[in-house]
Amino acid sequence: MVDEESLIEAIVELGFDRTALLCSATPIALRGSQHGRSAHIVLPKERTGDAFNDIGFLKGPAGYVAVLSDDHAIYGREWLAKVGDRYRFHWTAKQSRLAEAERMRIEEERQRLVEAQRVAVHERAKKLGYVVKEAREGDTIRLVLVKRSY
Amino acid sequence: MLLNLARTIPRSAANGPGQRFVIWVQGCAIRCPGCWNPDTWTFATRQLRDTAALADEIVATSEIEGVTLTGGEPFHQARALVDVASRVRAAGLSVFVFTGYDLHELNQSDHCELLALTDVLVSGRYVQSLRSFESEWRGSTNQRVHFLSARYTEASMADSAHVEFHLAPDGELSVTGFPLPQLLDVVPAPEWPPQDQE
């Protein structure tokens, strides 16, 4: 798990209150049996039903690693497996959104280029005394230049 | 029968009278300096098309009155073009041919067969020093227009656009016809001298 946004979406989807999540660019110290360890994303113990231990996700070179107790009634290994599953779902959805945004950006750029070319031909032709007849030929625009006969 | 093509466009108003299907054949031994289509010089296979299928495509194209054969040099592939021309003529379409040869040079039997199916022939080398922007259908003033059938006359010359741009979906702009140089500022000039030629 490497993407913070997708990881948070997965945790929230599994029922954790988004507003209670602590996220930081620098690691935050964890409380309880994880004392001495820290994490970039923290689920505070007050919201996990555990009187002593925070749960965290520490970002490392290979992605986020969970810091939690194996025996937690809710936030244990089984929960972590679900987080992983939902993370993959949100990460895939995010990639699709980004791809669509990029596709739209390229399409807008293409349309701008075509329109700029079209306008350039019209302007140049008009200066030289041509009348431009424009027609569509499938995806192609035909610009037929004829001399004015008057 | 197969024809080696450079490209086709289904409808153009700048390559002869009226709206025409245009075929640029591949291969030209004449290679006039300053040619606008040097990419069509090489005789390497570019796009082989079955002549019957090509004729079917032309006949099925709406709102055209004929086909224009250009290139490259059409008379290098006269035999295959006779097959195309005879089929489109049978469907009532006209045939217009641009050649770099003078008419008297076209004396082989397949040349004569193609000429017999041609309504208008524009003949002669393109000569850069004689370049003209006023001569309808011709790039240089030495070239000649021959009306080989009664279908067209000199009056038909008025029924032709000077130049036509085709703007592809990816923004690529191509030009056909007889453009004034000032018009060409908006399109990239063809590579000159041509590279990768035989």
mmCIF file of C-alpha atoms in Angstrom:
data_model
loop_
_atom_site.group_PDB
_atom_site.id
_atom_site.type_symbol
_atom_site.label_atom_id
_atom_site.label_comp_id
_atom_site.label_asym_id
_atom_site.label_seq_id
_atom_site.Cartn_x
_atom_site.Cartn_y
_atom_site.Cartn_z
ATOM 1 C CA MET A 1 0.000 0.000 0.000
ATOM 2 C CA VAL A 2 1.724 3.123 -1.201
ATOM 3 C CA ASP A 3 -1.012 5.668 -1.747
ATOM 4 C CA GLU A 4 -2.188 7.608 1.321
ATOM 5 C CA GLU A 5 -5.483 8.702 -0.183
ATOM 6 C CA SER A 6 -6.495 5.144 -1.137
ATOM 7 C CA LEU A 7 -5.434 3.802 2.247
ATOM 8 C CA ILE A 8 -7.511 6.396 4.100
ATOM 9 C CA GLU A 9 -10.524 5.661 1.858
ATOM 10 C CA ALA A 10 -10.168 1.959 2.694
ATOM 11 C CA ILE A 11 -10.002 2.623 6.473
ATOM 12 C CA VAL A 12 -12.997 4.959 6.325
ATOM 13 C CA GLU A 13 -14.993 2.544 4.187
ATOM 14 C CA LEU A 14 -14.467 -0.126 6.852
ATOM 15 C CA GLY A 15 -16.140 2.129 9.424
ATOM 16 C CA PHE A 16 -13.506 4.362 10.933
ATOM 17 C CA ASP A 17 -14.484 8.020 11.393
ATOM 18 C CA ARG A 18 -12.513 10.078 8.876
ATOM 19 C CA THR A 19 -12.389 13.093 11.201
ATOM 20 C CA ALA A 20 -10.742 11.040 13.951
ATOM 21 C CA LEU A 21 -7.824 9.932 11.741
ATOM 22 C CA LEU A 22 -4.511 11.615 12.403
ATOM 23 C CA CYS A 23 -2.382 12.056 9.314
ATOM 24 C CA SER A 24 1.014 13.674 9.261
ATOM 25 C CA ALA A 25 3.919 14.064 6.885
ATOM 26 C CA THR A 26 6.233 13.325 9.820
ATOM 27 C CA PRO A 27 5.666 10.230 11.978
ATOM 28 C CA ILE A 28 3.523 10.632 15.097
ATOM 29 C CA ALA A 29 4.467 8.742 18.271
ATOM 30 C CA LEU A 30 2.117 5.858 19.068
ATOM 31 C CA ARG A 31 0.756 5.258 22.563
ATOM 32 C CA GLY A 32 0.424 1.934 24.393
ATOM 33 C CA SER A 33 2.263 -1.289 23.760
ATOM 34 C CA GLN A 34 3.605 0.212 20.515
ATOM 35 C CA HIS A 35 5.439 2.751 22.697
ATOM 36 C CA GLY A 36 8.567 3.916 20.997
ATOM 37 C CA ARG A 37 7.165 3.379 17.541
ATOM 38 C CA SER A 38 5.509 5.950 15.336
ATOM 39 C CA ALA A 39 3.284 6.174 12.258
ATOM 40 C CA HIS A 40 2.174 8.609 9.556
ATOM 41 C CA ILE A 41 -1.490 7.609 9.800
ATOM 42 C CA VAL A 42 -2.852 7.009 13.286
ATOM 43 C CA LEU A 43 -6.152 5.590 14.509
ATOM 44 C CA PRO A 44 -6.269 6.916 18.113
ATOM 45 C CA LYS A 45 -7.017 4.384 20.827
ATOM 46 C CA GLU A 46 -10.058 6.419 21.948
ATOM 47 C CA ARG A 47 -11.793 5.430 18.684
ATOM 48 C CA THR A 48 -10.673 1.827 18.348
ATOM 49 C CA GLY A 49 -12.166 0.419 21.535
ATOM 50 C CA ASP A 50 -8.698 -0.335 22.860
ATOM 51 C CA ALA A 51 -7.972 1.334 26.178
ATOM 52 C CA PHE A 52 -4.208 1.320 25.703
ATOM 53 C CA ASN A 53 -2.998 1.144 22.117
ATOM 54 C CA ASP A 54 -3.070 3.422 19.093
ATOM 55 C CA ILE A 55 -3.014 1.771 15.677
ATOM 56 C CA GLY A 56 -0.807 3.191 12.989
ATOM 57 C CA PHE A 57 0.466 2.932 9.442
ATOM 58 C CA LEU A 58 4.094 3.813 8.967
ATOM 59 C CA LYS A 59 5.236 4.830 5.518
ATOM 60 C CA GLY A 60 8.401 3.115 4.363
ATOM 61 C CA PRO A 61 10.252 2.668 1.098
ATOM 62 C CA ALA A 62 7.955 -0.220 0.111
ATOM 63 C CA GLY A 63 4.736 1.485 1.189
ATOM 64 C CA TYR A 64 2.666 1.626 4.396
ATOM 65 C CA VAL A 65 3.231 -0.983 7.077
ATOM 66 C CA ALA A 66 0.596 -1.485 9.794
ATOM 67 C CA VAL A 67 1.582 -1.145 13.442
ATOM 68 C CA LEU A 68 -1.077 -2.988 15.449
ATOM 69 C CA SER A 69 -1.743 -5.766 17.925
ATOM 70 C CA ASP A 70 -2.559 -9.206 16.502
ATOM 71 C CA ASP A 71 -5.160 -9.850 19.173
ATOM 72 C CA HIS A 72 -7.294 -6.694 18.824
ATOM 73 C CA ALA A 73 -10.976 -7.681 18.699
ATOM 74 C CA ILE A 74 -11.768 -5.446 15.729
ATOM 75 C CA TYR A 75 -8.568 -3.924 14.380
ATOM 76 C CA GLY A 76 -6.493 -7.090 14.098
ATOM 77 C CA ARG A 77 -5.061 -9.146 11.227
ATOM 78 C CA GLU A 78 -8.463 -9.876 9.726
ATOM 79 C CA TRP A 79 -9.286 -6.176 9.650
ATOM 80 C CA LEU A 80 -5.896 -5.478 8.098
ATOM 81 C CA ALA A 81 -6.585 -7.995 5.328
ATOM 82 C CA LYS A 82 -9.861 -6.170 4.575
ATOM 83 C CA VAL A 83 -8.003 -2.847 4.524
ATOM 84 C CA GLY A 84 -5.634 -4.334 1.958
ATOM 85 C CA ASP A 85 -8.522 -5.548 -0.153
ATOM 86 C CA ARG A 86 -10.364 -2.203 -0.060
ATOM 87 C CA TYR A 87 -7.110 -0.337 -0.627
ATOM 88 C CA ARG A 88 -6.643 -2.197 -3.912
ATOM 89 C CA PHE A 89 -10.199 -1.301 -4.921
ATOM 90 C CA HIS A 90 -9.734 2.419 -4.160
ATOM 91 C CA TRP A 91 -6.283 2.490 -5.716
ATOM 92 C CA THR A 92 -7.631 0.961 -8.950
ATOM 93 C CA ALA A 93 -10.546 3.415 -8.968
ATOM 94 C CA LYS A 94 -8.144 6.294 -8.460
ATOM 95 C CA GLN A 95 -5.971 5.129 -11.360
ATOM 96 C CA SER A 96 -9.072 4.985 -13.561
ATOM 97 C CA ARG A 97 -10.026 8.529 -12.526
ATOM 98 C CA LEU A 98 -6.537 9.787 -13.261
ATOM 99 C CA ALA A 99 -6.478 8.014 -16.620
ATOM 100 C CA GLU A 100 -9.830 9.540 -17.532
ATOM 101 C CA ALA A 101 -8.629 12.989 -16.490
ATOM 102 C CA GLU A 102 -5.507 12.529 -18.618
ATOM 103 C CA ARG A 103 -7.592 11.287 -21.543
ATOM 104 C CA MET A 104 -9.796 14.390 -21.248
ATOM 105 C CA ARG A 105 -6.762 16.646 -21.065
ATOM 106 C CA ILE A 106 -5.335 15.104 -24.239
ATOM 107 C CA GLU A 107 -8.708 15.349 -25.972
ATOM 108 C CA GLU A 108 -9.045 19.031 -25.034
ATOM 109 C CA GLU A 109 -5.515 19.644 -26.303
ATOM 110 C CA ARG A 110 -6.376 17.862 -29.566
ATOM 111 C CA GLN A 111 -9.510 19.942 -30.008
ATOM 112 C CA ARG A 112 -7.556 23.150 -29.366
ATOM 113 C CA LEU A 113 -4.960 22.148 -31.962
ATOM 114 C CA VAL A 114 -7.569 21.284 -34.599
ATOM 115 C CA GLU A 115 -9.435 24.533 -33.971
ATOM 116 C CA ALA A 116 -6.207 26.557 -34.151
ATOM 117 C CA GLN A 117 -5.336 24.917 -37.481
ATOM 118 C CA ARG A 118 -8.836 25.511 -38.810
ATOM 119 C CA VAL A 119 -8.793 29.182 -37.847
ATOM 120 C CA ALA A 120 -5.291 29.632 -39.303
ATOM 121 C CA VAL A 121 -6.409 28.305 -42.697
ATOM 122 C CA HIS A 122 -9.512 30.500 -42.676
ATOM 123 C CA GLU A 123 -7.563 33.625 -41.799
ATOM 124 C CA ARG A 124 -4.805 33.009 -44.324
ATOM 125 C CA ALA A 125 -7.283 32.155 -47.077
ATOM 126 C CA LYS A 126 -9.382 35.239 -46.389
ATOM 127 C CA LYS A 127 -6.307 37.496 -46.609
ATOM 128 C CA LEU A 128 -5.516 36.019 -50.029
ATOM 129 C CA GLY A 129 -9.020 36.533 -51.352
ATOM 130 C CA TYR A 130 -10.331 32.983 -51.121
ATOM 131 C CA VAL A 131 -13.745 31.899 -50.019
ATOM 132 C CA VAL A 132 -13.541 28.860 -47.751
ATOM 133 C CA LYS A 133 -16.161 26.148 -47.957
ATOM 134 C CA GLU A 134 -15.982 23.875 -44.952
ATOM 135 C CA ALA A 135 -17.318 20.344 -44.808
ATOM 136 C CA ARG A 136 -16.953 17.274 -42.603
ATOM 137 C CA GLU A 137 -15.596 14.070 -44.107
ATOM 138 C CA GLY A 138 -15.949 11.574 -41.296
ATOM 139 C CA ASP A 139 -13.501 12.757 -38.625
ATOM 140 C CA THR A 140 -11.695 14.981 -41.095
ATOM 141 C CA ILE A 141 -12.536 18.616 -41.808
ATOM 142 C CA ARG A 142 -12.326 19.630 -45.465
ATOM 143 C CA LEU A 143 -11.547 23.249 -46.198
ATOM 144 C CA VAL A 144 -12.063 23.988 -49.886
ATOM 145 C CA LEU A 145 -10.638 27.285 -51.089
ATOM 146 C CA VAL A 146 -12.143 28.933 -54.136
ATOM 147 C CA LYS A 147 -11.390 32.347 -55.546
ATOM 148 C CA ARG A 148 -14.125 34.920 -55.272
ATOM 149 C CA SER A 149 -15.700 35.403 -58.693
ATOM 150 C CA TYR A 150 -16.855 38.966 -58.066
ATOM 151 C CA MET B 1 -5.232 -7.052 -60.312
ATOM 152 C CA LEU B 2 -3.222 -5.035 -57.791
ATOM 153 C CA LEU B 3 -2.379 -1.345 -57.715
ATOM 154 C CA ASN B 4 0.430 0.143 -55.604
ATOM 155 C CA LEU B 5 -1.059 3.200 -53.947
ATOM 156 C CA ALA B 6 0.331 6.068 -51.929
ATOM 157 C CA ARG B 7 -3.058 7.229 -50.659
ATOM 158 C CA THR B 8 -6.593 8.076 -51.627
ATOM 159 C CA ILE B 9 -9.125 10.644 -50.534
ATOM 160 C CA PRO B 10 -12.798 10.005 -51.141
ATOM 161 C CA ARG B 11 -13.743 13.543 -52.030
ATOM 162 C CA SER B 12 -11.770 16.495 -53.302
ATOM 163 C CA ALA B 13 -12.789 19.625 -55.176
ATOM 164 C CA ALA B 14 -9.256 20.669 -56.072
ATOM 165 C CA ASN B 15 -8.170 17.862 -58.397
ATOM 166 C CA GLY B 16 -10.253 18.370 -61.503
ATOM 167 C CA PRO B 17 -13.846 19.357 -62.165
ATOM 168 C CA GLY B 18 -16.440 18.842 -59.446
ATOM 169 C CA GLN B 19 -16.088 16.554 -56.470
ATOM 170 C CA ARG B 20 -13.721 13.688 -57.198
ATOM 171 C CA PHE B 21 -12.286 10.568 -55.606
ATOM 172 C CA VAL B 22 -8.508 10.985 -55.842
ATOM 173 C CA ILE B 23 -5.934 8.209 -56.147
ATOM 174 C CA TRP B 24 -2.243 8.940 -55.663
ATOM 175 C CA VAL B 25 -0.362 5.995 -57.129
ATOM 176 C CA GLN B 26 3.036 5.020 -55.793
ATOM 177 C CA GLY B 27 6.118 5.208 -57.986
ATOM 178 C CA CYS B 28 7.455 7.765 -60.451
ATOM 179 C CA ALA B 29 10.535 7.552 -62.646
ATOM 180 C CA ILE B 30 10.264 11.134 -63.866
ATOM 181 C CA ARG B 31 10.893 12.791 -60.493
ATOM 182 C CA CYS B 32 10.504 16.437 -61.436
ATOM 183 C CA PRO B 33 12.568 18.760 -59.231
ATOM 184 C CA GLY B 34 10.249 20.641 -56.886
ATOM 185 C CA CYS B 35 7.568 17.930 -57.039
ATOM 186 C CA TRP B 36 4.997 18.382 -54.309
ATOM 187 C CA ASN B 37 4.688 14.637 -53.697
ATOM 188 C CA PRO B 38 8.240 13.260 -53.549
ATOM 189 C CA ASP B 39 7.093 10.572 -51.135
ATOM 190 C CA THR B 40 5.343 8.954 -54.104
ATOM 191 C CA TRP B 41 8.535 8.529 -56.152
ATOM 192 C CA THR B 42 9.797 5.227 -54.819
ATOM 193 C CA PHE B 43 8.479 2.052 -56.399
ATOM 194 C CA ALA B 44 8.598 0.177 -53.101
ATOM 195 C CA THR B 45 5.282 -1.349 -52.179
ATOM 196 C CA ARG B 46 3.304 1.071 -50.073
ATOM 197 C CA GLN B 47 -0.318 -0.012 -50.177
ATOM 198 C CA LEU B 48 -1.454 -2.739 -52.530
ATOM 199 C CA ARG B 49 -5.126 -2.536 -53.418
ATOM 200 C CA ASP B 50 -7.214 -4.855 -55.494
ATOM 201 C CA THR B 51 -8.441 -2.817 -58.456
ATOM 202 C CA ALA B 52 -11.963 -4.274 -58.446
ATOM 203 C CA ALA B 53 -12.364 -3.516 -54.720
ATOM 204 C CA LEU B 54 -10.986 -0.034 -55.222
ATOM 205 C CA ALA B 55 -13.399 0.605 -58.098
ATOM 206 C CA ASP B 56 -16.264 -0.628 -55.911
ATOM 207 C CA GLU B 57 -15.221 1.836 -53.202
ATOM 208 C CA ILE B 58 -15.107 4.687 -55.708
ATOM 209 C CA VAL B 59 -18.489 3.853 -57.209
ATOM 210 C CA ALA B 60 -20.008 3.613 -53.721
ATOM 211 C CA THR B 61 -18.725 7.077 -52.761
ATOM 212 C CA SER B 62 -21.575 9.549 -52.733
ATOM 213 C CA GLU B 63 -21.683 12.933 -54.443
ATOM 214 C CA ILE B 64 -18.695 12.523 -56.719
ATOM 215 C CA GLU B 65 -18.665 12.914 -60.464
ATOM 216 C CA GLY B 66 -15.456 11.095 -61.140
ATOM 217 C CA VAL B 67 -12.062 9.830 -60.197
ATOM 218 C CA THR B 68 -8.710 11.586 -60.502
ATOM 219 C CA LEU B 69 -5.531 9.591 -61.035
ATOM 220 C CA THR B 70 -2.332 11.257 -59.940
ATOM 221 C CA GLY B 71 0.770 10.313 -58.090
ATOM 222 C CA GLY B 72 3.421 9.201 -58.537
ATOM 223 C CA GLU B 73 3.095 8.531 -62.223
ATOM 224 C CA PRO B 74 -0.221 6.901 -63.199
ATOM 225 C CA PHE B 75 1.035 5.582 -66.544
ATOM 226 C CA HIS B 76 3.628 3.385 -64.815
ATOM 227 C CA GLN B 77 0.647 1.365 -63.586
ATOM 228 C CA ALA B 78 -1.529 1.871 -66.639
ATOM 229 C CA ARG B 79 -2.662 -1.744 -66.831
ATOM 230 C CA ALA B 80 -4.124 -1.726 -63.322
ATOM 231 C CA LEU B 81 -5.594 1.735 -63.802
ATOM 232 C CA VAL B 82 -7.319 0.617 -67.006
ATOM 233 C CA ASP B 83 -9.167 -1.883 -64.860
ATOM 234 C CA VAL B 84 -10.173 0.820 -62.347
ATOM 235 C CA ALA B 85 -11.058 3.374 -65.035
ATOM 236 C CA SER B 86 -13.164 0.986 -67.086
ATOM 237 C CA ARG B 87 -15.192 0.002 -64.012
ATOM 238 C CA VAL B 88 -15.834 3.560 -62.861
ATOM 239 C CA ARG B 89 -16.618 4.720 -66.389
ATOM 240 C CA ALA B 90 -19.151 1.917 -66.648
ATOM 241 C CA ALA B 91 -20.798 3.380 -63.538
ATOM 242 C CA GLY B 92 -21.075 6.768 -65.224
ATOM 243 C CA LEU B 93 -18.148 8.462 -63.517
ATOM 244 C CA SER B 94 -15.532 10.505 -65.324
ATOM 245 C CA VAL B 95 -11.764 9.967 -65.357
ATOM 246 C CA PHE B 96 -9.209 12.747 -64.931
ATOM 247 C CA VAL B 97 -5.478 11.997 -65.109
ATOM 248 C CA PHE B 98 -2.404 13.998 -64.161
ATOM 249 C CA THR B 99 0.772 12.700 -65.847
ATOM 250 C CA GLY B 100 4.338 13.917 -66.004
ATOM 251 C CA TYR B 101 4.650 12.599 -69.557
ATOM 252 C CA ASP B 102 3.817 14.570 -72.651
ATOM 253 C CA LEU B 103 0.970 13.137 -74.667
ATOM 254 C CA HIS B 104 3.225 11.985 -77.521
ATOM 255 C CA GLU B 105 5.271 9.908 -75.064
ATOM 256 C CA LEU B 106 2.255 7.827 -74.110
ATOM 257 C CA ASN B 107 2.356 5.349 -76.949
ATOM 258 C CA GLN B 108 2.435 1.905 -75.356
ATOM 259 C CA SER B 109 -0.682 -0.204 -75.727
ATOM 260 C CA ASP B 110 -1.689 0.038 -72.062
ATOM 261 C CA HIS B 111 -1.079 3.796 -72.190
ATOM 262 C CA CYS B 112 -3.439 4.045 -75.143
ATOM 263 C CA GLU B 113 -6.045 1.952 -73.353
ATOM 264 C CA LEU B 114 -5.948 4.267 -70.353
ATOM 265 C CA LEU B 115 -6.092 7.353 -72.572
ATOM 266 C CA ALA B 116 -9.168 5.919 -74.270
ATOM 267 C CA LEU B 117 -10.875 5.836 -70.884
ATOM 268 C CA THR B 118 -9.700 9.313 -69.875
ATOM 269 C CA ASP B 119 -11.910 12.384 -70.120
ATOM 270 C CA VAL B 120 -9.277 14.952 -69.237
ATOM 271 C CA LEU B 121 -5.505 14.559 -69.257
ATOM 272 C CA VAL B 122 -3.104 17.095 -67.803
ATOM 273 C CA SER B 123 0.309 16.297 -69.249
ATOM 274 C CA GLY B 124 3.929 17.356 -69.016
ATOM 275 C CA ARG B 125 6.788 17.627 -66.564
ATOM 276 C CA TYR B 126 6.518 20.015 -63.680
ATOM 277 C CA VAL B 127 9.080 22.728 -64.353
ATOM 278 C CA GLN B 128 9.894 24.766 -61.291
ATOM 279 C CA SER B 129 11.017 27.829 -63.236
ATOM 280 C CA LEU B 130 7.663 27.866 -65.023
ATOM 281 C CA ARG B 131 5.617 27.491 -61.886
ATOM 282 C CA SER B 132 2.214 29.057 -62.228
ATOM 283 C CA PHE B 133 -0.482 30.005 -59.782
ATOM 284 C CA GLU B 134 -2.915 31.134 -62.436
ATOM 285 C CA SER B 135 -3.153 28.063 -64.701
ATOM 286 C CA GLU B 136 -6.094 25.908 -63.725
ATOM 287 C CA TRP B 137 -5.152 22.285 -62.968
ATOM 288 C CA ARG B 138 -1.496 22.882 -63.853
ATOM 289 C CA GLY B 139 1.525 23.483 -61.696
ATOM 290 C CA SER B 140 3.686 24.980 -64.435
ATOM 291 C CA THR B 141 2.811 26.781 -67.638
ATOM 292 C CA ASN B 142 4.398 24.180 -69.943
ATOM 293 C CA GLN B 143 1.835 21.583 -68.891
ATOM 294 C CA ARG B 144 -1.134 20.981 -71.161
ATOM 295 C CA VAL B 145 -4.783 20.165 -70.616
ATOM 296 C CA HIS B 146 -6.277 17.722 -73.133
ATOM 297 C CA PHE B 147 -10.027 17.214 -73.293
ATOM 298 C CA LEU B 148 -10.128 13.669 -74.617
ATOM 299 C CA SER B 149 -13.892 13.238 -74.508
ATOM 300 C CA ALA B 150 -16.848 15.549 -74.962
ATOM 301 C CA ARG B 151 -17.701 15.362 -71.273
ATOM 302 C CA TYR B 152 -15.711 18.417 -70.274
ATOM 303 C CA THR B 153 -14.632 21.639 -71.936
ATOM 304 C CA GLU B 154 -12.504 24.600 -70.957
ATOM 305 C CA ALA B 155 -15.555 25.976 -69.181
ATOM 306 C CA SER B 156 -15.249 23.061 -66.752
ATOM 307 C CA MET B 157 -12.051 24.568 -65.416
ATOM 308 C CA ALA B 158 -14.068 27.110 -63.509
ATOM 309 C CA ASP B 159 -15.766 24.275 -61.643
ATOM 310 C CA SER B 160 -12.708 23.470 -59.592
ATOM 311 C CA ALA B 161 -11.285 24.760 -56.342
ATOM 312 C CA HIS B 162 -7.704 25.963 -56.329
ATOM 313 C CA VAL B 163 -6.682 24.279 -53.160
ATOM 314 C CA GLU B 164 -8.084 22.135 -50.430
ATOM 315 C CA PHE B 165 -6.957 21.462 -46.889
ATOM 316 C CA HIS B 166 -7.759 18.306 -44.994
ATOM 317 C CA LEU B 167 -7.603 18.666 -41.246
ATOM 318 C CA ALA B 168 -7.313 15.260 -39.597
ATOM 319 C CA PRO B 169 -8.652 14.498 -36.105
ATOM 320 C CA ASP B 170 -5.115 14.613 -34.696
ATOM 321 C CA GLY B 171 -4.600 18.129 -36.046
ATOM 322 C CA GLU B 172 -2.454 17.070 -38.985
ATOM 323 C CA LEU B 173 -3.068 19.398 -41.893
ATOM 324 C CA SER B 174 -2.562 18.234 -45.472
ATOM 325 C CA VAL B 175 -3.022 20.201 -48.635
ATOM 326 C CA THR B 176 -3.939 19.239 -52.179
ATOM 327 C CA GLY B 177 -4.458 21.249 -55.332
ATOM 328 C CA PHE B 178 -2.486 24.284 -56.425
ATOM 329 C CA PRO B 179 -1.794 26.441 -53.386
ATOM 330 C CA LEU B 180 -0.227 29.872 -53.412
ATOM 331 C CA PRO B 181 3.036 29.800 -51.448
ATOM 332 C CA GLN B 182 1.584 32.241 -48.920
ATOM 333 C CA LEU B 183 -1.030 29.635 -48.071
ATOM 334 C CA LEU B 184 1.568 27.059 -47.247
ATOM 335 C CA ASP B 185 2.852 28.893 -44.204
ATOM 336 C CA VAL B 186 0.167 27.090 -42.250
ATOM 337 C CA VAL B 187 1.287 23.613 -43.286
ATOM 338 C CA PRO B 188 4.663 21.921 -43.003
ATOM 339 C CA ALA B 189 6.415 21.795 -46.358
ATOM 340 C CA PRO B 190 7.230 18.361 -47.782
ATOM 341 C CA GLU B 191 10.713 17.134 -47.082
ATOM 342 C CA TRP B 192 13.071 18.350 -49.798
ATOM 343 C CA PRO B 193 15.189 16.815 -51.112
ATOM 344 C CA PRO B 194 13.204 13.670 -50.385
ATOM 345 C CA GLN B 195 14.864 11.118 -48.138
ATOM 346 C CA ASP B 196 14.753 7.339 -48.349
ATOM 347 C CA GLN B 197 14.130 7.302 -52.060
ATOM 348 C CA GLU B 198 15.476 4.551 -54.255
#
